[in-house]
Tab-separated table of C-alpha atoms in Angstrom:
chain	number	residue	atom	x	y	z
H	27	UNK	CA	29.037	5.526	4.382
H	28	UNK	CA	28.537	9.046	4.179
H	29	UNK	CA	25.166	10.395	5.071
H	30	UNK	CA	23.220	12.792	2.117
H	31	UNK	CA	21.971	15.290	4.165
H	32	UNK	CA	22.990	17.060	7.233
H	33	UNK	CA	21.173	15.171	9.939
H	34	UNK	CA	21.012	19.299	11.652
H	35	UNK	CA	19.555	20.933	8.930
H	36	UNK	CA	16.346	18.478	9.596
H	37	UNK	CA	14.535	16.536	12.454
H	38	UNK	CA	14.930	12.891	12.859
H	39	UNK	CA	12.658	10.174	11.561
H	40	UNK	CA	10.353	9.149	14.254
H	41	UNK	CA	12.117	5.754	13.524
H	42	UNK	CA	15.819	6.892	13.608
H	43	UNK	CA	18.048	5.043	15.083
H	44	UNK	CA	16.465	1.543	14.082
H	45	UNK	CA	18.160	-0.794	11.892
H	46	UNK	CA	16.312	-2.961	9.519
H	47	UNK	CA	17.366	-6.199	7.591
H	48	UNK	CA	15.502	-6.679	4.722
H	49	UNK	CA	15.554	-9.802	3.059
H	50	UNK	CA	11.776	-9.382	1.118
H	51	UNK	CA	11.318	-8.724	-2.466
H	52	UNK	CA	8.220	-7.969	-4.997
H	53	UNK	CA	6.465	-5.340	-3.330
H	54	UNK	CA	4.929	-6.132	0.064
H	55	UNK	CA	7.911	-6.551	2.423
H	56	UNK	CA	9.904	-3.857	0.104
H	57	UNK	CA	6.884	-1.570	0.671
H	58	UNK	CA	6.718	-2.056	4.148
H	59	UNK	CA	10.631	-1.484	4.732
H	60	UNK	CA	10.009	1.994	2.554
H	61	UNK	CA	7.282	3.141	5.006
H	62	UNK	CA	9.754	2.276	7.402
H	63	UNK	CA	12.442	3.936	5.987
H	64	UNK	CA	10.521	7.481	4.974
H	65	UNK	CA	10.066	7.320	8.648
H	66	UNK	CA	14.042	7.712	9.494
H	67	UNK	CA	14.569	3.940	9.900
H	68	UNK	CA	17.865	2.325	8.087
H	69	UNK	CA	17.353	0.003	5.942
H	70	UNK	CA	19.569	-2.579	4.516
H	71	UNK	CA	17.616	-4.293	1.451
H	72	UNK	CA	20.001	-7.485	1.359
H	73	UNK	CA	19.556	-9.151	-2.538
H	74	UNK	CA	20.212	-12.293	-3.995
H	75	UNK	CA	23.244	-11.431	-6.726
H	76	UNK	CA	20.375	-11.715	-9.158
H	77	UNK	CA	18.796	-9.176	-7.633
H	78	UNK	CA	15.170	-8.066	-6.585
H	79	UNK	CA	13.004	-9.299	-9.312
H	80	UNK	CA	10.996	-6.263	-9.685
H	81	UNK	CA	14.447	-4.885	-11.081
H	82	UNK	CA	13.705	-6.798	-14.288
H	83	UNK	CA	9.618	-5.923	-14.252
H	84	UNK	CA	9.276	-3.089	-17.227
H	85	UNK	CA	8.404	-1.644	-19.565
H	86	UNK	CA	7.789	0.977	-17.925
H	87	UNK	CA	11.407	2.537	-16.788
H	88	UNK	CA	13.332	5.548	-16.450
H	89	UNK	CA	16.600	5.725	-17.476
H	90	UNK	CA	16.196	2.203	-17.637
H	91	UNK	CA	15.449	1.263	-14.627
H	92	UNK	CA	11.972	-0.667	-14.041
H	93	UNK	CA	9.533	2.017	-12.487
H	94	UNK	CA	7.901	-1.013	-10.499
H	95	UNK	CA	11.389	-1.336	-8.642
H	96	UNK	CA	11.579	2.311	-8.003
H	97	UNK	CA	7.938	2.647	-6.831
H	98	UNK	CA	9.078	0.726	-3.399
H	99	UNK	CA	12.808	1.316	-2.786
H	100	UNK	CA	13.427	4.731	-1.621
H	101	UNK	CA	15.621	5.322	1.367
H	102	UNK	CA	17.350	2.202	1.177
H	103	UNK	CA	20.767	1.298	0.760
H	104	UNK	CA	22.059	-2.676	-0.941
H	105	UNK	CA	24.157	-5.413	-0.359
H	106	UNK	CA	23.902	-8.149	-2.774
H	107	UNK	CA	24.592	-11.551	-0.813
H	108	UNK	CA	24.868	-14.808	-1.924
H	109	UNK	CA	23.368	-17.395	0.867
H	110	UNK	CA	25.101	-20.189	-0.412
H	111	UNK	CA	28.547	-18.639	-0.146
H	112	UNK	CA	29.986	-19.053	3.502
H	113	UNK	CA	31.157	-15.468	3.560
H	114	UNK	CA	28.058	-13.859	2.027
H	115	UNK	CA	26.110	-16.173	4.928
H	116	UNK	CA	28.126	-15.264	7.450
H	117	UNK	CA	27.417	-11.425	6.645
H	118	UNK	CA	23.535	-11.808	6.797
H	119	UNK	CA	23.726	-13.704	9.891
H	120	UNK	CA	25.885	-10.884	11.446
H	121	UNK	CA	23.270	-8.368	10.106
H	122	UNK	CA	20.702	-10.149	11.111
H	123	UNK	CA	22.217	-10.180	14.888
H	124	UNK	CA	22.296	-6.411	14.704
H	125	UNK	CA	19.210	-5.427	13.556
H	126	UNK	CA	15.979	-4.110	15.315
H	127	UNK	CA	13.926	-5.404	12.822
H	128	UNK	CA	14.106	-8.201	10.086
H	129	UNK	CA	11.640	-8.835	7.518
H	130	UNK	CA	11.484	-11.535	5.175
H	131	UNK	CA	9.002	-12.884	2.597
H	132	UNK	CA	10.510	-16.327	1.777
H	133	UNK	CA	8.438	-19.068	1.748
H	134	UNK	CA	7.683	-20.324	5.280
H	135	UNK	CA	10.554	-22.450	6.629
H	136	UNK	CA	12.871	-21.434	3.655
H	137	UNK	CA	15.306	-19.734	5.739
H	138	UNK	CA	15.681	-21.827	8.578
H	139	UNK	CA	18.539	-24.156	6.669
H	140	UNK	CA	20.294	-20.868	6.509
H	141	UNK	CA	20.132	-20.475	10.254
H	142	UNK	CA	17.882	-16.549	9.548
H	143	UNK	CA	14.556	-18.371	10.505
H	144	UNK	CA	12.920	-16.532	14.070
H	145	UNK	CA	14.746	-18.738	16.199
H	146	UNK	CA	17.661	-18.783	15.022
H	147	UNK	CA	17.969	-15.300	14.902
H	148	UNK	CA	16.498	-14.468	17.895
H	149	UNK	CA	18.638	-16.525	19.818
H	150	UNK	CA	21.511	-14.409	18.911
H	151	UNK	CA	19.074	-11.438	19.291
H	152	UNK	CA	16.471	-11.834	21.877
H	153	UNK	CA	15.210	-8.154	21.349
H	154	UNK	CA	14.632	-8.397	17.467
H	155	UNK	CA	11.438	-7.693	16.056
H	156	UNK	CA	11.510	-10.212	12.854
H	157	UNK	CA	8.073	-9.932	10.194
H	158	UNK	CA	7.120	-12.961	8.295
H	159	UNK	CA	5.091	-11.651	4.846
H	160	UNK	CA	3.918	-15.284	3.225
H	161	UNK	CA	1.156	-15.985	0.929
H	162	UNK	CA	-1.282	-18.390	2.962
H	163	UNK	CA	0.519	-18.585	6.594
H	164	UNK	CA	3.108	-20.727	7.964
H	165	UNK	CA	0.567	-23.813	8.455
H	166	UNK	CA	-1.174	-25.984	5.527
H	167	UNK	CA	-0.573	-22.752	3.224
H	168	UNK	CA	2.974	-22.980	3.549
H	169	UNK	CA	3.726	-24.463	0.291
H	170	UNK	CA	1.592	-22.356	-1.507
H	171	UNK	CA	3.472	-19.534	-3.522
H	172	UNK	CA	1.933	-16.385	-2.638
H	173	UNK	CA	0.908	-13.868	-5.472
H	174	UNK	CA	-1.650	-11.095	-5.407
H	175	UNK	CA	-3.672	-12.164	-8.470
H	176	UNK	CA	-3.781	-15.626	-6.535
H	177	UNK	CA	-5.071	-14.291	-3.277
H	178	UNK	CA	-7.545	-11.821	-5.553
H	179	UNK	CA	-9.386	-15.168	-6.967
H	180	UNK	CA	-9.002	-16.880	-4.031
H	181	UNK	CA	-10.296	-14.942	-1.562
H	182	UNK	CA	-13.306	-13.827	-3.618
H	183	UNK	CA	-12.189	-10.362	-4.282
H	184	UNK	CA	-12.353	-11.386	-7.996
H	185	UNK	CA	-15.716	-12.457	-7.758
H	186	UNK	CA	-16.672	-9.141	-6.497
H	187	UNK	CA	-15.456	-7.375	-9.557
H	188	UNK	CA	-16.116	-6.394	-12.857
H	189	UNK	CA	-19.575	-6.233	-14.957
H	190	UNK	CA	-22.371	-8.608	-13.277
H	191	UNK	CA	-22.598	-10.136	-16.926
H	192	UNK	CA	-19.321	-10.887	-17.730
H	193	UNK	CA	-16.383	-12.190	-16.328
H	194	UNK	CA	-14.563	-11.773	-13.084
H	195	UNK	CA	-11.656	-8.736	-12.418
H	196	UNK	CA	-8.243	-8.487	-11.050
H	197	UNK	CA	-8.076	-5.084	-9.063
H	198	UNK	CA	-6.165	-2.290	-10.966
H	199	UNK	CA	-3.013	-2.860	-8.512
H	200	UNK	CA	-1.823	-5.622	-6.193
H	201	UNK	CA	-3.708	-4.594	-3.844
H	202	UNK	CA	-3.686	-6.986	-1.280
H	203	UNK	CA	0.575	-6.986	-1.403
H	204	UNK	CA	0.021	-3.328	-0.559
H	205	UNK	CA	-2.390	-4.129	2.425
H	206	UNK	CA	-0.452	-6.981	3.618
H	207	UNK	CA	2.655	-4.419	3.656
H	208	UNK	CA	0.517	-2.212	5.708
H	209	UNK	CA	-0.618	-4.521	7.995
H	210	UNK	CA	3.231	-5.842	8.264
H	211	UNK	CA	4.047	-2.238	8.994
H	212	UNK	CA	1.628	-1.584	11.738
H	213	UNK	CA	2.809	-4.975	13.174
H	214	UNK	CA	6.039	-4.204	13.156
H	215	UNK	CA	5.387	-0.546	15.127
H	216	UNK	CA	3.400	-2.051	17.097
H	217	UNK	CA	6.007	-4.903	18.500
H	218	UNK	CA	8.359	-2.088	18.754
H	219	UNK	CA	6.156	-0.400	21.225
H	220	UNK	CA	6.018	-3.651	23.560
H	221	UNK	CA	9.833	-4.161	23.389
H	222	UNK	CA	10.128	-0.353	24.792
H	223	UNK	CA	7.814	-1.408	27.563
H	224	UNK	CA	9.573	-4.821	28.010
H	225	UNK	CA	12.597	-5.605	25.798
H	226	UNK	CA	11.359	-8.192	24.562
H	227	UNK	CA	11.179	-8.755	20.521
H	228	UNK	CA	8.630	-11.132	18.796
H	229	UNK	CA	7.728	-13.091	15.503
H	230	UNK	CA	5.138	-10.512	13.620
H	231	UNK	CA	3.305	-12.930	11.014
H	232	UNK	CA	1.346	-11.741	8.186
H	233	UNK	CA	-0.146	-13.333	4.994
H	234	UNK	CA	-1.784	-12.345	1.949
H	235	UNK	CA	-4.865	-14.456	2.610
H	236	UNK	CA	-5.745	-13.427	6.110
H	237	UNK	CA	-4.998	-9.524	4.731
H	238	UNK	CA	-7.272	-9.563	2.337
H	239	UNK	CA	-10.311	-10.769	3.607
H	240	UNK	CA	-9.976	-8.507	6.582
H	241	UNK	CA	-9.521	-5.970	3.754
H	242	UNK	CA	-12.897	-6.689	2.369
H	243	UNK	CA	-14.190	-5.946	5.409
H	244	UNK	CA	-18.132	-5.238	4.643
H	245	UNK	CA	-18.574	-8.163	1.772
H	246	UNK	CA	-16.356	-10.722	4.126
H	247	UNK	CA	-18.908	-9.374	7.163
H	248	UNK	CA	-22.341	-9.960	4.720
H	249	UNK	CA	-20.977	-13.724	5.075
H	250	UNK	CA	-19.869	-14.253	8.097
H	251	UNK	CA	-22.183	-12.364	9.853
H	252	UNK	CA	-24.747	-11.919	7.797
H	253	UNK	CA	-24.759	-15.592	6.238
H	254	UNK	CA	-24.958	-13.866	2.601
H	255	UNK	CA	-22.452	-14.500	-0.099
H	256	UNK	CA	-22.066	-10.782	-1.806
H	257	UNK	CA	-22.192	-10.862	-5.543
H	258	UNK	CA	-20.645	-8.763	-8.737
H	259	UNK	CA	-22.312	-5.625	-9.277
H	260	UNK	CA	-20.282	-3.435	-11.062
H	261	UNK	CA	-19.621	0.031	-10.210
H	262	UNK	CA	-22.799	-0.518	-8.285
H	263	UNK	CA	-23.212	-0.519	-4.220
H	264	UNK	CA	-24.846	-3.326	-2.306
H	265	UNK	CA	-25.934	-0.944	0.510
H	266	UNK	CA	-26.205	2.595	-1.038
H	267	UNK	CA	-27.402	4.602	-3.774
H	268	UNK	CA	-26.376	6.471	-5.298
H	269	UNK	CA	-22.924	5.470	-4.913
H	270	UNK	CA	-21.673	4.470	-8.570
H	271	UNK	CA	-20.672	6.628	-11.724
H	272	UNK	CA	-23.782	8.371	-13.251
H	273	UNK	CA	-23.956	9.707	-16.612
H	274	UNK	CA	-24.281	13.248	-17.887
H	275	UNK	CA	-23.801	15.305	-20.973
H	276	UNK	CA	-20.290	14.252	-22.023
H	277	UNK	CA	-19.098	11.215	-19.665
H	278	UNK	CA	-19.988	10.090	-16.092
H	279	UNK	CA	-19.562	11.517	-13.155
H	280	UNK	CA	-18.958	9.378	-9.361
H	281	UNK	CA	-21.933	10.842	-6.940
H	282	UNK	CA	-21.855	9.182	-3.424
H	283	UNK	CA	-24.820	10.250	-1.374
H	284	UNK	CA	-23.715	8.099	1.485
H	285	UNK	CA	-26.799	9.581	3.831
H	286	UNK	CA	-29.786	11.447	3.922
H	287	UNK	CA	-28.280	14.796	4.662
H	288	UNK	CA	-26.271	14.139	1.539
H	289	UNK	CA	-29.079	13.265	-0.405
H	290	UNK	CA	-31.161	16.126	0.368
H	291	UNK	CA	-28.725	17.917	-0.573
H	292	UNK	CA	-28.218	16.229	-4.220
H	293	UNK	CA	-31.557	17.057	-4.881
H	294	UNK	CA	-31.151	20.310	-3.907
H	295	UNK	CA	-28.467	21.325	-6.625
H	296	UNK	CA	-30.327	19.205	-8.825
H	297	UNK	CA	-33.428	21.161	-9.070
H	298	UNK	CA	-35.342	17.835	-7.989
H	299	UNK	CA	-36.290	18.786	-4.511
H	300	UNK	CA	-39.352	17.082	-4.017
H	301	UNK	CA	-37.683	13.749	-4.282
H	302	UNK	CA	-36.522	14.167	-0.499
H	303	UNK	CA	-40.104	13.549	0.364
H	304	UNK	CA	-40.694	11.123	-1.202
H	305	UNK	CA	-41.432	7.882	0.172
H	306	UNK	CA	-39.320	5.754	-2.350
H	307	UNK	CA	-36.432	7.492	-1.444
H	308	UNK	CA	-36.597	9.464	2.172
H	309	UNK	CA	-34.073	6.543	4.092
H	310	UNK	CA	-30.925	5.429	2.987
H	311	UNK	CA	-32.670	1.376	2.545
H	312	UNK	CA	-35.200	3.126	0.607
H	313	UNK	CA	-33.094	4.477	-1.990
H	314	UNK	CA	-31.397	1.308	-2.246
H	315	UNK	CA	-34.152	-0.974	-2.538
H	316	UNK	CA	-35.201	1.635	-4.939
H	317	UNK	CA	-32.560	2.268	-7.088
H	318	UNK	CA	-33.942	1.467	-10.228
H	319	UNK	CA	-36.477	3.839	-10.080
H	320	UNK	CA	-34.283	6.324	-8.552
H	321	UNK	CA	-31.353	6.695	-10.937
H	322	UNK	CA	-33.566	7.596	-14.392
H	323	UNK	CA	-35.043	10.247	-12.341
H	324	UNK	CA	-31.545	11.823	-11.667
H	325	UNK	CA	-30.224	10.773	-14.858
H	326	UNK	CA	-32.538	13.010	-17.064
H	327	UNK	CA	-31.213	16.211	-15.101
H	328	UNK	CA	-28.217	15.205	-14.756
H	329	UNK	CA	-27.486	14.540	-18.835
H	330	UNK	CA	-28.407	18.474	-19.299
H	331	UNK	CA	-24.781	19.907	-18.393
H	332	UNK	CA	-21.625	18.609	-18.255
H	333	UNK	CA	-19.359	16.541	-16.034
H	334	UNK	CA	-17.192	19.187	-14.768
H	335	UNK	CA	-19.789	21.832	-13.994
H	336	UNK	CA	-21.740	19.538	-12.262
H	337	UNK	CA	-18.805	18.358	-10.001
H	338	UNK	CA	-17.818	21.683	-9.138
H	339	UNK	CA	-21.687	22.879	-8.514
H	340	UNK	CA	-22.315	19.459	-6.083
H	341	UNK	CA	-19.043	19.697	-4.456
H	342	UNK	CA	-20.128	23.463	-3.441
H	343	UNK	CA	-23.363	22.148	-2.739
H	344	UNK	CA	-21.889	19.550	0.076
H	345	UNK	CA	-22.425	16.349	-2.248
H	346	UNK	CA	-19.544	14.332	-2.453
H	347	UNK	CA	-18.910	13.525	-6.245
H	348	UNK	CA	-15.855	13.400	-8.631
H	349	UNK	CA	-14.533	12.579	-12.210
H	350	UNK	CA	-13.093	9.495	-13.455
H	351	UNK	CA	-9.359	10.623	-14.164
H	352	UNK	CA	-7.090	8.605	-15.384
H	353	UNK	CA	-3.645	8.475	-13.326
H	354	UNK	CA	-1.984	11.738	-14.522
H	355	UNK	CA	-5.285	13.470	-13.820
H	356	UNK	CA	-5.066	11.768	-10.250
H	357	UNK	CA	-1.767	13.342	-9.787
H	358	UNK	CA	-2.744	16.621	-11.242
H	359	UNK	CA	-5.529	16.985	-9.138
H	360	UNK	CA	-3.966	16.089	-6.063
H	361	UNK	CA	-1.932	19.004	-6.759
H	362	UNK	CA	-4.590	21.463	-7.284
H	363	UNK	CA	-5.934	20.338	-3.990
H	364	UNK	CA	-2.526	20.960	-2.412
H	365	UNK	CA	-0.794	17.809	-1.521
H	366	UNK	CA	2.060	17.964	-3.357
H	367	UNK	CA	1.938	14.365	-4.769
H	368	UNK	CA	5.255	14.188	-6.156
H	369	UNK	CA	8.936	14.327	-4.845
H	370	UNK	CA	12.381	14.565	-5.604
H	371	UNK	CA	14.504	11.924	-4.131
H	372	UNK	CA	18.050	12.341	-3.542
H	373	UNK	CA	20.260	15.185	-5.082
H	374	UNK	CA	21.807	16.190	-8.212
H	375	UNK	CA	21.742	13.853	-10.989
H	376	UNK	CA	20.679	11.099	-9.088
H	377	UNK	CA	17.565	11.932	-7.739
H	378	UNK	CA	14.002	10.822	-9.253
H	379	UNK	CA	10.935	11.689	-8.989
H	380	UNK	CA	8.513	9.840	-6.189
H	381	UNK	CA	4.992	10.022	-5.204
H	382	UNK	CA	5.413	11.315	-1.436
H	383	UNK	CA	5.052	9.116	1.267
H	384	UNK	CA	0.801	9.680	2.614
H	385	UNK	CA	1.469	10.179	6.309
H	386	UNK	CA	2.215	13.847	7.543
H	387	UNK	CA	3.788	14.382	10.864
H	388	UNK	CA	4.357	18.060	12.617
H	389	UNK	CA	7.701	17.728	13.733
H	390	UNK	CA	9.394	14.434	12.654
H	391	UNK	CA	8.446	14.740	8.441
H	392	UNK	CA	9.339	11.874	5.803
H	393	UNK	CA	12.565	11.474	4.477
H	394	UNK	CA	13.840	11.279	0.938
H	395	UNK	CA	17.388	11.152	1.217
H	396	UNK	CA	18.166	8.437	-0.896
H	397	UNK	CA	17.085	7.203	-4.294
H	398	UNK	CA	16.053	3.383	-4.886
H	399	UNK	CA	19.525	1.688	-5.149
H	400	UNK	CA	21.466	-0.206	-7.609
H	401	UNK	CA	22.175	-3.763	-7.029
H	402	UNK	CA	25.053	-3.973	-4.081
H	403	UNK	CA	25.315	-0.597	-4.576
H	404	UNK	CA	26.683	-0.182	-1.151
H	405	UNK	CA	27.773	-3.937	-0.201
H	406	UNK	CA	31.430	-2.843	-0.119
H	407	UNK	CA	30.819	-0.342	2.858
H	408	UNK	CA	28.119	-2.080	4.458
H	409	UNK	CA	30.459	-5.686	4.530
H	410	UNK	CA	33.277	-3.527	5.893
H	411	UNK	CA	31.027	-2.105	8.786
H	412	UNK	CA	29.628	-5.753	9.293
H	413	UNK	CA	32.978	-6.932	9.829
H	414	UNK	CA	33.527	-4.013	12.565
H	415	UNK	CA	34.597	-5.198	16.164
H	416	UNK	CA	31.953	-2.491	17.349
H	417	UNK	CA	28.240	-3.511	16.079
H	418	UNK	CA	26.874	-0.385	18.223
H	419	UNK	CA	28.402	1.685	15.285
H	420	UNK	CA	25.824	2.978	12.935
H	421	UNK	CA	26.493	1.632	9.578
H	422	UNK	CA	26.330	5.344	8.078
């Protein structure tokens, strides 16, 4: 293959020189293996001949193409294998000798009768670092197919959302896939680091399950610490206020006054003063316990003017507070702020538009060499490099 850029004309990934196998689909072993991959990793995303079935999630698409599938395959290049065929097998079993890293998100045990389970493979490749993504573990979960909207009911996160009168919420996004790649990720890194130290690779496990209720991390500690089961509350706070949309003259407004200092200063831009003296409301458990007679009382001033001014006058003011945007006004304000949300991946005709990858590094930036491919886009190169005498070789 023929690299896209001139590896001189920038600094390597801080992962260069790894090779990963990836065998995952949906969204969070792909996501993982595109952190990995902004990073200077190569990545092989190895597809059933159907292909990843994100490919067939739209509307929406581009040129297309499903804009879910895009979202999470950046930097990556594909070889459409067919397990069942002894060539095709024989091909992933080779890759999966060479690689660093492997990551797979079939159910637990469904590779081994393909000889890619952990042992298998790291028997031909003691120093491999291979991630297991699954829904509810490797144990009595195993069976269990492993969805986001399955792990948001049954962890509780559903319970936790939505109006406290009517019916339970599924987040916006899968957001426990994109934890559990995250926490695959940092798994993954930090294996890595101990095979440095010893040369030894490992089995890196994660699940959906176990991901999100660490991810709820303050209403999963109310129970098991605190012996409390936390409840729906809306846009509401359990342990501050104000922390929750307010309303003004034309639509609300978030303000989070997430301590006293804050709140002083609220009251301050608010023209309301001697409410920081106040008993009901001097602590942080005061204004919570409070809250009903505290928000009318910022209410009334803060319906006089609206939404805008008052974000720009409070975030002057100290007070942490912000409108309620809808994506494109997410991504427009992100680059009024300076972060340059979106960019171009790959060159000429080819390349699409990406949000950037989050993590900024001095010297070693992200990558975006390569556009999301199409199905075995590259399987003709990548099968002729697997077949190579020489597996030191890099496939590009």
């Amino acid at each position: 293959m023929t690299k896209l850029t001139d590896e001189r004309q920038r600094p390597a990934g801080p992962l260069a020189g790894l090779l990963v196998a990836d065998f995952s689909r949906i969204l969070a072993g792909p996501y993982c293996t595109m952190l990995l991959a902004d990073l200077g990793a190569e990545v092989i995303k190895v597809e059933s001949p159907g292909g990843d079935d994100t490919r067939t999630w739209m509307p929406p698409t581009r040129d297309g193409v499903s804009t879910y599938y895009l979202a999470i395959n950046r930097n990556k290049r594909s070889i459409a294998l067919d397990l069942r065929d002894d060539g095709d097998l024989a091909a992933a079993r080779e890759l999966a000798a060479r690689a660093d890293v492997v990551v797979e998100n079939f159910k637990p045990g469904g590779l081994r009768r393909f000889g890619l389970d952990y042992d298998s493979v790291s028997e031909a490749n003691p120093a491999v670092v291979y991630a297991s993504i699954s829904g509810f573990g490797a144990g009595k979960g195993a069976a269990i197919p492993g969805y986001d909207l399955m792990v948001q009911a049954i962890s509780g996160l559903m319970s936790l959302t939505g109006d406290p009168e009517g019916p339970p919420y599924r987040a916006g996004i899968s957001v426990f896939d994109v934890m559990t790649g995250l926490h695959a990720t940092i798994g993954i890194l930090a294996a890595l680091r101990h095979r440095e130290a010893s040369g030894d690779g490992q089995h890196v496990e994660v699940n959906l399950l176990s991901s999100a209720l660490s991810g709820m991390v303050n209403h999963g500690s109310a129970y098991v610490a605190g012996g409390e089961v936390p409840f729906r509350m809306g846009n509401a706070h359990p342990s501050l206020f104000p922390y929750e949309p307010l309303p003004t003259a034309d639509g609300e407004l978030i303000i989070t006054a997430g301590n006293d200092g804050q709140f002083a200063k609220l009251c301050q831009a608010l023209g309301l003063p001697e409410l920081v003296d106040d008993p009901r409301f001097a602590r942080t458990e005061d204004r919570t316990a409070n809250r009903e007679e505290l928000r009318p009382l910022l209410v009334e001033r803060l319906r006089t003017r609206p939404k805008m001014e008052w974000f720009r006058e409070l975030t002057a003011a100290g007070v942490p507070a912000g409108p309620i945007n809808t994506v494109d006004g997410g991504v427009a304000f992100a680059e009024e702020v300076g972060l340059d949300p979106v960019v171009s991946v790959g060159e000429g005709d080819q390349a699409i538009p990406s949000v950037r990858n989050p993590i900024g590094f001095s010297a070693t930036p992200a990558r975006y060499d390569l556009p999301p491919p199409s199905l075995d886009e590259h399987g003709a190169e990548i099968r002729k490099w697997l077949a190579s005498p020489d597996p030191t070789r890099s496939v590009t």
